[in-house]
Amino acid sequence: MKKLHKWLSLSAVSSLVFFLAACTSPAPEETDSATEDKLQVVTTFYPMYDFTKQIVQDSADVSILVPSGTDTHGFEPSAKDVAQIQEADVFIYNSEEMETWVPSILESIDTTDVVIVNASEGIELLEGSHSDEEGHDHDEEGHSHEVDPHIWLDPVLAQEEVSTIKEGLAEADPENEAVYTENAEAFQAELQQLNEEYAAAFENAENRTFVTQHAAFAYLAERYDLHQVAISGLSTDAEPSPSELTEMATFIKDQDVNYIYFGKTTSSAISETLANETNTQLAVLDPIEGITQADQEAGVDYLQAMRNNLEALKLSIY
């Protein structure tokens, strides 16, 4: 769509030539090349990509910066990525607390013709301490969070993000606003169904505590009155100290914890160490920051990954 602006001047000059030629020549067949020039949308990581695709369907071209199966927390955009954002009509990210590199990128490019969408706008973020119930003060070098950015793991807040994304798309492409609105509402209905499935599953649960390596599930835990206990912090590169690991091992034994959860796109070494020490089983609880290519080819999307997480959590709760 942005391409249209770049050749309007040339088009104005050539229009006169075509007008004069039309006086003596048959009118050329109309083309729809302009309508084929779809909205160009760049998203940061998988949930933003999937939410956007659900809204636009075939009405826009959507790309993703973070490669499949990559740990989002360690991602740094390349010069090519920055150029891709510059050339986009719409750039969509979750939050400055998640994609900590976004502010500097936006300062370095001309965003005059790019609609910037912060999907978490208007959502109150939890403090980082809420995600680590053991209260560990982890030393996180590089990528760190003072607040918890994992909003998309709450199906209710995900609906709010979908609304914000839809508004940004409509601003950039008002001609398709009705399409975007209809698709967004249909997807929000699916997210609401997901919310109801989670609420029903945990309504009468006796045990409400689960142990996870990555402290990514505070929003989900708060929504359904669960208790997340995290081995390490909000950042996947955080490593607990030996004393913290000992503390956690004692907690697992005392509380008769049966499962320790780890994510698909991060190392499970810490979880494996604790599992071996405490004779505890391992299971996957996916932060859905990056669906692997194999899972995508198998039809796994955000909704399916969240349902997989629900089945995994039932192992600890029941």
PDB file of C-alpha atoms in Angstrom:
ATOM      1  CA  MET A   1       0.000   0.000   0.000  1.00  0.00           C
ATOM      2  CA  LYS A   2       2.855   2.345   0.798  1.00  0.00           C
ATOM      3  CA  LYS A   3       4.147   1.753  -2.737  1.00  0.00           C
ATOM      4  CA  LEU A   4       1.203   3.753  -4.085  1.00  0.00           C
ATOM      5  CA  HIS A   5       2.437   6.926  -2.376  1.00  0.00           C
ATOM      6  CA  LYS A   6       5.907   6.516  -3.825  1.00  0.00           C
ATOM      7  CA  TRP A   7       4.829   6.616  -7.475  1.00  0.00           C
ATOM      8  CA  LEU A   8       1.896   9.050  -7.337  1.00  0.00           C
ATOM      9  CA  SER A   9       3.975  11.817  -8.888  1.00  0.00           C
ATOM     10  CA  LEU A  10       5.044   9.626 -11.787  1.00  0.00           C
ATOM     11  CA  SER A  11       1.454   8.465 -12.187  1.00  0.00           C
ATOM     12  CA  ALA A  12       0.214  12.054 -12.446  1.00  0.00           C
ATOM     13  CA  VAL A  13       2.614  12.801 -15.297  1.00  0.00           C
ATOM     14  CA  SER A  14       1.808   9.617 -17.176  1.00  0.00           C
ATOM     15  CA  SER A  15      -1.951  10.171 -16.833  1.00  0.00           C
ATOM     16  CA  LEU A  16      -1.814  12.995 -19.382  1.00  0.00           C
ATOM     17  CA  VAL A  17      -0.099  10.713 -21.893  1.00  0.00           C
ATOM     18  CA  PHE A  18      -2.766   8.038 -21.471  1.00  0.00           C
ATOM     19  CA  PHE A  19      -5.540  10.645 -21.764  1.00  0.00           C
ATOM     20  CA  LEU A  20      -4.231  11.947 -25.081  1.00  0.00           C
ATOM     21  CA  ALA A  21      -3.711   8.439 -26.406  1.00  0.00           C
ATOM     22  CA  ALA A  22      -7.267   7.513 -25.504  1.00  0.00           C
ATOM     23  CA  CYS A  23      -8.605  10.045 -28.031  1.00  0.00           C
ATOM     24  CA  THR A  24      -7.396   7.947 -30.935  1.00  0.00           C
ATOM     25  CA  SER A  25      -6.985   4.460 -29.431  1.00  0.00           C
ATOM     26  CA  PRO A  26      -9.387   1.919 -27.884  1.00  0.00           C
ATOM     27  CA  ALA A  27      -9.601   2.224 -24.125  1.00  0.00           C
ATOM     28  CA  PRO A  28      -7.291  -0.285 -22.419  1.00  0.00           C
ATOM     29  CA  GLU A  29      -8.808  -2.947 -20.181  1.00  0.00           C
ATOM     30  CA  GLU A  30      -9.076  -1.889 -16.548  1.00  0.00           C
ATOM     31  CA  THR A  31      -6.617  -3.556 -14.195  1.00  0.00           C
ATOM     32  CA  ASP A  32      -6.854  -4.182 -10.489  1.00  0.00           C
ATOM     33  CA  SER A  33      -3.126  -3.853  -9.812  1.00  0.00           C
ATOM     34  CA  ALA A  34      -3.778  -1.091  -7.296  1.00  0.00           C
ATOM     35  CA  THR A  35      -6.250  -3.194  -5.319  1.00  0.00           C
ATOM     36  CA  GLU A  36      -3.815  -6.095  -5.353  1.00  0.00           C
ATOM     37  CA  ASP A  37      -1.295  -3.990  -3.467  1.00  0.00           C
ATOM     38  CA  LYS A  38      -2.186  -5.267   0.000  1.00  0.00           C
ATOM     39  CA  LEU A  39      -1.518  -3.698   3.340  1.00  0.00           C
ATOM     40  CA  GLN A  40       1.987  -4.615   4.493  1.00  0.00           C
ATOM     41  CA  VAL A  41       2.058  -5.550   8.175  1.00  0.00           C
ATOM     42  CA  VAL A  42       5.138  -6.436  10.242  1.00  0.00           C
ATOM     43  CA  THR A  43       4.689  -8.162  13.604  1.00  0.00           C
ATOM     44  CA  THR A  44       7.314  -8.971  16.208  1.00  0.00           C
ATOM     45  CA  PHE A  45       6.687 -12.501  17.519  1.00  0.00           C
ATOM     46  CA  TYR A  46       4.156 -15.317  17.219  1.00  0.00           C
ATOM     47  CA  PRO A  47       1.110 -14.195  19.262  1.00  0.00           C
ATOM     48  CA  MET A  48       1.183 -10.794  17.541  1.00  0.00           C
ATOM     49  CA  TYR A  49       1.489 -12.543  14.175  1.00  0.00           C
ATOM     50  CA  ASP A  50      -1.341 -15.000  14.839  1.00  0.00           C
ATOM     51  CA  PHE A  51      -3.711 -12.373  16.277  1.00  0.00           C
ATOM     52  CA  THR A  52      -3.075 -10.157  13.254  1.00  0.00           C
ATOM     53  CA  LYS A  53      -3.563 -12.992  10.760  1.00  0.00           C
ATOM     54  CA  GLN A  54      -6.862 -13.880  12.401  1.00  0.00           C
ATOM     55  CA  ILE A  55      -8.021 -10.286  11.877  1.00  0.00           C
ATOM     56  CA  VAL A  56      -6.817  -9.657   8.315  1.00  0.00           C
ATOM     57  CA  GLN A  57      -7.205 -13.164   6.869  1.00  0.00           C
ATOM     58  CA  ASP A  58      -6.357 -12.599   3.148  1.00  0.00           C
ATOM     59  CA  SER A  59      -6.784  -8.821   3.180  1.00  0.00           C
ATOM     60  CA  ALA A  60      -3.157  -8.029   4.082  1.00  0.00           C
ATOM     61  CA  ASP A  61       0.340  -9.459   3.933  1.00  0.00           C
ATOM     62  CA  VAL A  62       1.630 -10.218   7.437  1.00  0.00           C
ATOM     63  CA  SER A  63       5.249 -11.008   8.289  1.00  0.00           C
ATOM     64  CA  ILE A  64       6.992 -11.884  11.547  1.00  0.00           C
ATOM     65  CA  LEU A  65      10.430 -10.752  12.725  1.00  0.00           C
ATOM     66  CA  VAL A  66      11.315 -13.421  15.302  1.00  0.00           C
ATOM     67  CA  PRO A  67      11.996 -16.740  13.511  1.00  0.00           C
ATOM     68  CA  SER A  68       9.989 -19.847  14.375  1.00  0.00           C
ATOM     69  CA  GLY A  69      11.171 -21.643  17.501  1.00  0.00           C
ATOM     70  CA  THR A  70      13.417 -18.764  18.587  1.00  0.00           C
ATOM     71  CA  ASP A  71      13.562 -17.511  22.168  1.00  0.00           C
ATOM     72  CA  THR A  72      11.951 -14.091  21.899  1.00  0.00           C
ATOM     73  CA  HIS A  73      13.746 -12.757  24.966  1.00  0.00           C
ATOM     74  CA  GLY A  74      17.155 -12.994  23.297  1.00  0.00           C
ATOM     75  CA  PHE A  75      16.086 -11.567  19.926  1.00  0.00           C
ATOM     76  CA  GLU A  76      17.801  -8.499  18.519  1.00  0.00           C
ATOM     77  CA  PRO A  77      16.615  -7.062  15.174  1.00  0.00           C
ATOM     78  CA  SER A  78      19.010  -6.985  12.231  1.00  0.00           C
ATOM     79  CA  ALA A  79      19.470  -4.090   9.794  1.00  0.00           C
ATOM     80  CA  LYS A  80      17.167  -5.991   7.423  1.00  0.00           C
ATOM     81  CA  ASP A  81      14.508  -6.194  10.128  1.00  0.00           C
ATOM     82  CA  VAL A  82      14.733  -2.457  10.748  1.00  0.00           C
ATOM     83  CA  ALA A  83      14.357  -1.771   7.019  1.00  0.00           C
ATOM     84  CA  GLN A  84      11.326  -4.069   6.940  1.00  0.00           C
ATOM     85  CA  ILE A  85       9.667  -2.052   9.702  1.00  0.00           C
ATOM     86  CA  GLN A  86      10.466   1.182   7.871  1.00  0.00           C
ATOM     87  CA  GLU A  87       8.801  -0.066   4.680  1.00  0.00           C
ATOM     88  CA  ALA A  88       5.694  -1.443   6.418  1.00  0.00           C
ATOM     89  CA  ASP A  89       2.276   0.182   6.549  1.00  0.00           C
ATOM     90  CA  VAL A  90       1.679  -1.184  10.050  1.00  0.00           C
ATOM     91  CA  PHE A  91       4.107  -2.345  12.747  1.00  0.00           C
ATOM     92  CA  ILE A  92       2.622  -4.382  15.616  1.00  0.00           C
ATOM     93  CA  TYR A  93       4.365  -5.315  18.869  1.00  0.00           C
ATOM     94  CA  ASN A  94       3.215  -6.561  22.266  1.00  0.00           C
ATOM     95  CA  SER A  95       4.851  -4.036  24.578  1.00  0.00           C
ATOM     96  CA  GLU A  96       8.053  -2.152  25.241  1.00  0.00           C
ATOM     97  CA  GLU A  97       8.467  -4.380  28.282  1.00  0.00           C
ATOM     98  CA  MET A  98       8.584  -7.486  26.070  1.00  0.00           C
ATOM     99  CA  GLU A  99      10.260  -6.176  22.933  1.00  0.00           C
ATOM    100  CA  THR A 100      12.688  -3.952  24.819  1.00  0.00           C
ATOM    101  CA  TRP A 101      14.445  -2.989  21.568  1.00  0.00           C
ATOM    102  CA  VAL A 102      11.383  -1.311  20.030  1.00  0.00           C
ATOM    103  CA  PRO A 103      11.815   2.239  21.424  1.00  0.00           C
ATOM    104  CA  SER A 104      15.343   2.636  20.025  1.00  0.00           C
ATOM    105  CA  ILE A 105      14.273   1.249  16.638  1.00  0.00           C
ATOM    106  CA  LEU A 106      11.331   3.638  16.380  1.00  0.00           C
ATOM    107  CA  GLU A 107      13.597   6.543  17.240  1.00  0.00           C
ATOM    108  CA  SER A 108      15.979   5.596  14.438  1.00  0.00           C
ATOM    109  CA  ILE A 109      13.453   5.389  11.578  1.00  0.00           C
ATOM    110  CA  ASP A 110      10.914   7.669   9.918  1.00  0.00           C
ATOM    111  CA  THR A 111       7.522   6.460  11.154  1.00  0.00           C
ATOM    112  CA  THR A 112       5.490   9.109   9.327  1.00  0.00           C
ATOM    113  CA  ASP A 113       3.847   6.572   7.039  1.00  0.00           C
ATOM    114  CA  VAL A 114       3.859   3.633   9.476  1.00  0.00           C
ATOM    115  CA  VAL A 115       0.992   3.001  11.890  1.00  0.00           C
ATOM    116  CA  ILE A 116       2.602   1.845  15.144  1.00  0.00           C
ATOM    117  CA  VAL A 117       0.497  -0.510  17.264  1.00  0.00           C
ATOM    118  CA  ASN A 118       1.387  -1.270  20.884  1.00  0.00           C
ATOM    119  CA  ALA A 119      -1.022  -4.160  21.470  1.00  0.00           C
ATOM    120  CA  SER A 120      -0.837  -3.824  25.264  1.00  0.00           C
ATOM    121  CA  GLU A 121      -1.899  -0.167  25.262  1.00  0.00           C
ATOM    122  CA  GLY A 122      -4.434   0.463  28.005  1.00  0.00           C
ATOM    123  CA  ILE A 123      -3.700  -2.810  29.822  1.00  0.00           C
ATOM    124  CA  GLU A 124      -2.323  -2.569  33.361  1.00  0.00           C
ATOM    125  CA  LEU A 125       0.784  -4.749  33.557  1.00  0.00           C
ATOM    126  CA  LEU A 126       1.642  -6.802  36.616  1.00  0.00           C
ATOM    127  CA  GLU A 127       4.790  -6.027  38.540  1.00  0.00           C
ATOM    128  CA  GLY A 128       7.561  -8.542  37.938  1.00  0.00           C
ATOM    129  CA  SER A 129       7.479  -9.670  41.564  1.00  0.00           C
ATOM    130  CA  HIS A 130       3.957 -11.007  41.047  1.00  0.00           C
ATOM    131  CA  SER A 131       5.344 -13.614  38.672  1.00  0.00           C
ATOM    132  CA  ASP A 132       7.949 -15.035  41.003  1.00  0.00           C
ATOM    133  CA  GLU A 133       6.091 -16.196  44.086  1.00  0.00           C
ATOM    134  CA  GLU A 134       9.285 -17.325  45.802  1.00  0.00           C
ATOM    135  CA  GLY A 135      10.533 -13.746  45.740  1.00  0.00           C
ATOM    136  CA  HIS A 136      13.939 -14.529  44.265  1.00  0.00           C
ATOM    137  CA  ASP A 137      16.041 -11.572  43.188  1.00  0.00           C
ATOM    138  CA  HIS A 138      17.520 -13.016  40.009  1.00  0.00           C
ATOM    139  CA  ASP A 139      20.452 -11.345  38.330  1.00  0.00           C
ATOM    140  CA  GLU A 140      19.274 -10.971  34.747  1.00  0.00           C
ATOM    141  CA  GLU A 141      21.866  -9.682  32.367  1.00  0.00           C
ATOM    142  CA  GLY A 142      20.764  -8.110  29.106  1.00  0.00           C
ATOM    143  CA  HIS A 143      17.043  -8.740  28.614  1.00  0.00           C
ATOM    144  CA  SER A 144      15.143  -8.001  31.806  1.00  0.00           C
ATOM    145  CA  HIS A 145      11.621  -7.006  32.846  1.00  0.00           C
ATOM    146  CA  GLU A 146      10.512  -4.775  35.719  1.00  0.00           C
ATOM    147  CA  VAL A 147       6.941  -5.726  34.864  1.00  0.00           C
ATOM    148  CA  ASP A 148       5.482  -8.896  33.406  1.00  0.00           C
ATOM    149  CA  PRO A 149       4.831  -8.565  29.639  1.00  0.00           C
ATOM    150  CA  HIS A 150       3.204 -11.990  29.038  1.00  0.00           C
ATOM    151  CA  ILE A 151      -0.280 -10.554  28.561  1.00  0.00           C
ATOM    152  CA  TRP A 152      -1.282 -12.845  25.683  1.00  0.00           C
ATOM    153  CA  LEU A 153      -1.413 -15.892  27.988  1.00  0.00           C
ATOM    154  CA  ASP A 154      -4.625 -14.555  29.520  1.00  0.00           C
ATOM    155  CA  PRO A 155      -7.441 -15.216  26.989  1.00  0.00           C
ATOM    156  CA  VAL A 156      -9.400 -12.214  28.299  1.00  0.00           C
ATOM    157  CA  LEU A 157      -6.500  -9.777  27.901  1.00  0.00           C
ATOM    158  CA  ALA A 158      -5.779 -11.378  24.530  1.00  0.00           C
ATOM    159  CA  GLN A 159      -9.210 -10.148  23.444  1.00  0.00           C
ATOM    160  CA  GLU A 160      -8.189  -6.611  24.388  1.00  0.00           C
ATOM    161  CA  GLU A 161      -4.994  -6.934  22.378  1.00  0.00           C
ATOM    162  CA  VAL A 162      -7.004  -8.111  19.375  1.00  0.00           C
ATOM    163  CA  SER A 163      -9.195  -4.981  19.646  1.00  0.00           C
ATOM    164  CA  THR A 164      -6.149  -2.708  19.742  1.00  0.00           C
ATOM    165  CA  ILE A 165      -4.573  -4.448  16.759  1.00  0.00           C
ATOM    166  CA  LYS A 166      -7.828  -4.206  14.799  1.00  0.00           C
ATOM    167  CA  GLU A 167      -8.042  -0.471  15.449  1.00  0.00           C
ATOM    168  CA  GLY A 168      -4.503   0.045  14.141  1.00  0.00           C
ATOM    169  CA  LEU A 169      -5.211  -1.968  11.003  1.00  0.00           C
ATOM    170  CA  ALA A 170      -8.409  -0.001  10.372  1.00  0.00           C
ATOM    171  CA  GLU A 171      -6.515   3.263  10.766  1.00  0.00           C
ATOM    172  CA  ALA A 172      -4.044   2.202   8.094  1.00  0.00           C
ATOM    173  CA  ASP A 173      -6.647   0.616   5.815  1.00  0.00           C
ATOM    174  CA  PRO A 174     -10.095   2.163   6.437  1.00  0.00           C
ATOM    175  CA  GLU A 175     -11.516   0.564   3.273  1.00  0.00           C
ATOM    176  CA  ASN A 176     -11.279  -2.858   4.944  1.00  0.00           C
ATOM    177  CA  GLU A 177     -12.367  -1.750   8.416  1.00  0.00           C
ATOM    178  CA  ALA A 178     -15.624  -3.716   8.246  1.00  0.00           C
ATOM    179  CA  VAL A 179     -13.730  -6.886   7.294  1.00  0.00           C
ATOM    180  CA  TYR A 180     -11.239  -6.411  10.104  1.00  0.00           C
ATOM    181  CA  THR A 181     -14.012  -5.769  12.614  1.00  0.00           C
ATOM    182  CA  GLU A 182     -15.966  -8.868  11.591  1.00  0.00           C
ATOM    183  CA  ASN A 183     -12.879 -11.094  11.726  1.00  0.00           C
ATOM    184  CA  ALA A 184     -11.740  -9.639  15.055  1.00  0.00           C
ATOM    185  CA  GLU A 185     -15.139 -10.261  16.630  1.00  0.00           C
ATOM    186  CA  ALA A 186     -15.158 -13.851  15.372  1.00  0.00           C
ATOM    187  CA  PHE A 187     -11.713 -14.490  16.846  1.00  0.00           C
ATOM    188  CA  GLN A 188     -12.647 -12.809  20.125  1.00  0.00           C
ATOM    189  CA  ALA A 189     -15.583 -15.207  20.377  1.00  0.00           C
ATOM    190  CA  GLU A 190     -13.109 -18.088  20.088  1.00  0.00           C
ATOM    191  CA  LEU A 191     -10.921 -16.508  22.765  1.00  0.00           C
ATOM    192  CA  GLN A 192     -13.947 -16.170  25.016  1.00  0.00           C
ATOM    193  CA  GLN A 193     -14.725 -19.850  24.492  1.00  0.00           C
ATOM    194  CA  LEU A 194     -11.118 -20.618  25.472  1.00  0.00           C
ATOM    195  CA  ASN A 195     -11.544 -18.499  28.598  1.00  0.00           C
ATOM    196  CA  GLU A 196     -14.658 -20.434  29.544  1.00  0.00           C
ATOM    197  CA  GLU A 197     -12.843 -23.746  29.081  1.00  0.00           C
ATOM    198  CA  TYR A 198     -10.067 -22.636  31.456  1.00  0.00           C
ATOM    199  CA  ALA A 199     -12.532 -21.255  34.011  1.00  0.00           C
ATOM    200  CA  ALA A 200     -14.554 -24.468  34.020  1.00  0.00           C
ATOM    201  CA  ALA A 201     -11.443 -26.649  34.333  1.00  0.00           C
ATOM    202  CA  PHE A 202     -10.177 -24.902  37.468  1.00  0.00           C
ATOM    203  CA  GLU A 203     -13.451 -23.933  39.120  1.00  0.00           C
ATOM    204  CA  ASN A 204     -13.359 -26.754  41.665  1.00  0.00           C
ATOM    205  CA  ALA A 205      -9.656 -27.595  41.624  1.00  0.00           C
ATOM    206  CA  GLU A 206      -8.269 -28.584  45.031  1.00  0.00           C
ATOM    207  CA  ASN A 207      -4.594 -27.969  44.244  1.00  0.00           C
ATOM    208  CA  ARG A 208      -4.030 -24.584  42.622  1.00  0.00           C
ATOM    209  CA  THR A 209      -0.210 -24.473  42.641  1.00  0.00           C
ATOM    210  CA  PHE A 210       2.074 -25.225  39.698  1.00  0.00           C
ATOM    211  CA  VAL A 211       5.857 -24.978  39.313  1.00  0.00           C
ATOM    212  CA  THR A 212       7.350 -23.600  36.120  1.00  0.00           C
ATOM    213  CA  GLN A 213      10.884 -22.807  35.018  1.00  0.00           C
ATOM    214  CA  HIS A 214       9.954 -19.566  33.243  1.00  0.00           C
ATOM    215  CA  ALA A 215       7.806 -17.079  35.184  1.00  0.00           C
ATOM    216  CA  ALA A 216       5.539 -16.373  32.218  1.00  0.00           C
ATOM    217  CA  PHE A 217       2.133 -17.376  33.559  1.00  0.00           C
ATOM    218  CA  ALA A 218       1.206 -14.753  36.161  1.00  0.00           C
ATOM    219  CA  TYR A 219      -1.667 -13.324  34.088  1.00  0.00           C
ATOM    220  CA  LEU A 220      -3.075 -16.785  33.465  1.00  0.00           C
ATOM    221  CA  ALA A 221      -2.677 -17.700  37.151  1.00  0.00           C
ATOM    222  CA  GLU A 222      -4.378 -14.503  38.315  1.00  0.00           C
ATOM    223  CA  ARG A 223      -7.281 -14.970  35.892  1.00  0.00           C
ATOM    224  CA  TYR A 224      -8.093 -18.480  37.137  1.00  0.00           C
ATOM    225  CA  ASP A 225      -7.028 -18.173  40.787  1.00  0.00           C
ATOM    226  CA  LEU A 226      -3.953 -20.362  40.397  1.00  0.00           C
ATOM    227  CA  HIS A 227      -0.576 -20.045  42.115  1.00  0.00           C
ATOM    228  CA  GLN A 228       2.518 -19.912  39.924  1.00  0.00           C
ATOM    229  CA  VAL A 229       5.840 -20.773  41.548  1.00  0.00           C
ATOM    230  CA  ALA A 230       8.757 -19.972  39.245  1.00  0.00           C
ATOM    231  CA  ILE A 231      12.220 -21.514  39.332  1.00  0.00           C
ATOM    232  CA  SER A 232      13.781 -18.574  37.517  1.00  0.00           C
ATOM    233  CA  GLY A 233      12.573 -15.103  36.549  1.00  0.00           C
ATOM    234  CA  LEU A 234      10.632 -13.389  33.798  1.00  0.00           C
ATOM    235  CA  SER A 235      13.570 -13.549  31.420  1.00  0.00           C
ATOM    236  CA  THR A 236      14.513 -16.937  30.014  1.00  0.00           C
ATOM    237  CA  ASP A 237      18.230 -16.247  30.456  1.00  0.00           C
ATOM    238  CA  ALA A 238      17.863 -15.829  34.227  1.00  0.00           C
ATOM    239  CA  GLU A 239      19.517 -18.565  36.268  1.00  0.00           C
ATOM    240  CA  PRO A 240      18.791 -19.223  39.939  1.00  0.00           C
ATOM    241  CA  SER A 241      21.668 -19.441  42.392  1.00  0.00           C
ATOM    242  CA  PRO A 242      22.575 -22.768  44.066  1.00  0.00           C
ATOM    243  CA  SER A 243      20.832 -21.638  47.262  1.00  0.00           C
ATOM    244  CA  GLU A 244      17.685 -20.782  45.324  1.00  0.00           C
ATOM    245  CA  LEU A 245      17.718 -24.202  43.662  1.00  0.00           C
ATOM    246  CA  THR A 246      18.027 -25.835  47.081  1.00  0.00           C
ATOM    247  CA  GLU A 247      15.125 -23.720  48.294  1.00  0.00           C
ATOM    248  CA  MET A 248      13.030 -24.770  45.318  1.00  0.00           C
ATOM    249  CA  ALA A 249      13.883 -28.460  45.745  1.00  0.00           C
ATOM    250  CA  THR A 250      12.721 -28.257  49.375  1.00  0.00           C
ATOM    251  CA  PHE A 251       9.477 -26.556  48.293  1.00  0.00           C
ATOM    252  CA  ILE A 252       8.793 -29.228  45.650  1.00  0.00           C
ATOM    253  CA  LYS A 253       9.294 -32.048  48.150  1.00  0.00           C
ATOM    254  CA  ASP A 254       7.319 -30.397  50.944  1.00  0.00           C
ATOM    255  CA  GLN A 255       4.380 -29.565  48.688  1.00  0.00           C
ATOM    256  CA  ASP A 256       4.342 -32.943  46.921  1.00  0.00           C
ATOM    257  CA  VAL A 257       4.684 -31.278  43.519  1.00  0.00           C
ATOM    258  CA  ASN A 258       4.283 -33.883  40.766  1.00  0.00           C
ATOM    259  CA  TYR A 259       5.261 -31.882  37.680  1.00  0.00           C
ATOM    260  CA  ILE A 260       7.791 -29.219  36.741  1.00  0.00           C
ATOM    261  CA  TYR A 261       6.993 -27.276  33.582  1.00  0.00           C
ATOM    262  CA  PHE A 262       9.378 -25.894  30.982  1.00  0.00           C
ATOM    263  CA  GLY A 263       8.930 -24.112  27.635  1.00  0.00           C
ATOM    264  CA  LYS A 264       9.466 -25.567  24.177  1.00  0.00           C
ATOM    265  CA  THR A 265      11.820 -22.904  22.859  1.00  0.00           C
ATOM    266  CA  THR A 266      14.115 -22.617  25.881  1.00  0.00           C
ATOM    267  CA  SER A 267      16.591 -24.881  27.636  1.00  0.00           C
ATOM    268  CA  SER A 268      15.075 -27.353  30.086  1.00  0.00           C
ATOM    269  CA  ALA A 269      18.362 -27.975  31.904  1.00  0.00           C
ATOM    270  CA  ILE A 270      17.344 -26.321  35.168  1.00  0.00           C
ATOM    271  CA  SER A 271      14.007 -28.134  35.224  1.00  0.00           C
ATOM    272  CA  GLU A 272      15.717 -31.451  34.500  1.00  0.00           C
ATOM    273  CA  THR A 273      18.179 -30.926  37.340  1.00  0.00           C
ATOM    274  CA  LEU A 274      15.388 -30.258  39.824  1.00  0.00           C
ATOM    275  CA  ALA A 275      13.254 -33.100  38.478  1.00  0.00           C
ATOM    276  CA  ASN A 276      16.092 -35.578  38.932  1.00  0.00           C
ATOM    277  CA  GLU A 277      16.815 -34.324  42.433  1.00  0.00           C
ATOM    278  CA  THR A 278      13.189 -34.404  43.565  1.00  0.00           C
ATOM    279  CA  ASN A 279      11.929 -37.400  41.561  1.00  0.00           C
ATOM    280  CA  THR A 280       9.433 -35.146  39.776  1.00  0.00           C
ATOM    281  CA  GLN A 281       8.059 -35.504  36.253  1.00  0.00           C
ATOM    282  CA  LEU A 282       8.578 -32.939  33.483  1.00  0.00           C
ATOM    283  CA  ALA A 283       5.916 -31.464  31.209  1.00  0.00           C
ATOM    284  CA  VAL A 284       5.712 -28.658  28.653  1.00  0.00           C
ATOM    285  CA  LEU A 285       3.916 -25.420  29.474  1.00  0.00           C
ATOM    286  CA  ASP A 286       4.352 -23.231  26.433  1.00  0.00           C
ATOM    287  CA  PRO A 287       4.675 -19.423  26.789  1.00  0.00           C
ATOM    288  CA  ILE A 288       3.732 -19.368  23.070  1.00  0.00           C
ATOM    289  CA  GLU A 289       6.425 -16.826  22.311  1.00  0.00           C
ATOM    290  CA  GLY A 290       7.541 -18.786  19.257  1.00  0.00           C
ATOM    291  CA  ILE A 291       5.639 -21.747  17.811  1.00  0.00           C
ATOM    292  CA  THR A 292       8.122 -24.104  16.164  1.00  0.00           C
ATOM    293  CA  GLN A 293       7.898 -24.641  12.421  1.00  0.00           C
ATOM    294  CA  ALA A 294       7.074 -28.300  12.957  1.00  0.00           C
ATOM    295  CA  ASP A 295       4.154 -27.419  15.231  1.00  0.00           C
ATOM    296  CA  GLN A 296       2.860 -24.817  12.790  1.00  0.00           C
ATOM    297  CA  GLU A 297       2.976 -27.374   9.981  1.00  0.00           C
ATOM    298  CA  ALA A 298       1.044 -29.742  12.246  1.00  0.00           C
ATOM    299  CA  GLY A 299      -1.684 -27.122  12.621  1.00  0.00           C
ATOM    300  CA  VAL A 300      -0.744 -25.764  16.047  1.00  0.00           C
ATOM    301  CA  ASP A 301      -1.706 -22.114  16.455  1.00  0.00           C
ATOM    302  CA  TYR A 302      -2.313 -19.888  19.490  1.00  0.00           C
ATOM    303  CA  LEU A 303      -5.658 -21.473  20.356  1.00  0.00           C
ATOM    304  CA  GLN A 304      -4.339 -25.028  20.073  1.00  0.00           C
ATOM    305  CA  ALA A 305      -1.204 -24.187  22.075  1.00  0.00           C
ATOM    306  CA  MET A 306      -3.363 -22.697  24.825  1.00  0.00           C
ATOM    307  CA  ARG A 307      -5.515 -25.825  24.899  1.00  0.00           C
ATOM    308  CA  ASN A 308      -2.359 -27.925  25.104  1.00  0.00           C
ATOM    309  CA  ASN A 309      -1.322 -25.782  28.075  1.00  0.00           C
ATOM    310  CA  LEU A 310      -4.700 -26.367  29.696  1.00  0.00           C
ATOM    311  CA  GLU A 311      -4.275 -30.144  29.470  1.00  0.00           C
ATOM    312  CA  ALA A 312      -0.734 -29.832  30.819  1.00  0.00           C
ATOM    313  CA  LEU A 313      -1.847 -27.760  33.820  1.00  0.00           C
ATOM    314  CA  LYS A 314      -4.520 -30.295  34.684  1.00  0.00           C
ATOM    315  CA  LEU A 315      -1.703 -32.742  35.455  1.00  0.00           C
ATOM    316  CA  SER A 316      -0.676 -30.621  38.452  1.00  0.00           C
ATOM    317  CA  ILE A 317      -4.077 -29.342  39.498  1.00  0.00           C
ATOM    318  CA  TYR A 318      -5.870 -32.721  39.587  1.00  0.00           C
TER     319      TYR A 318
END
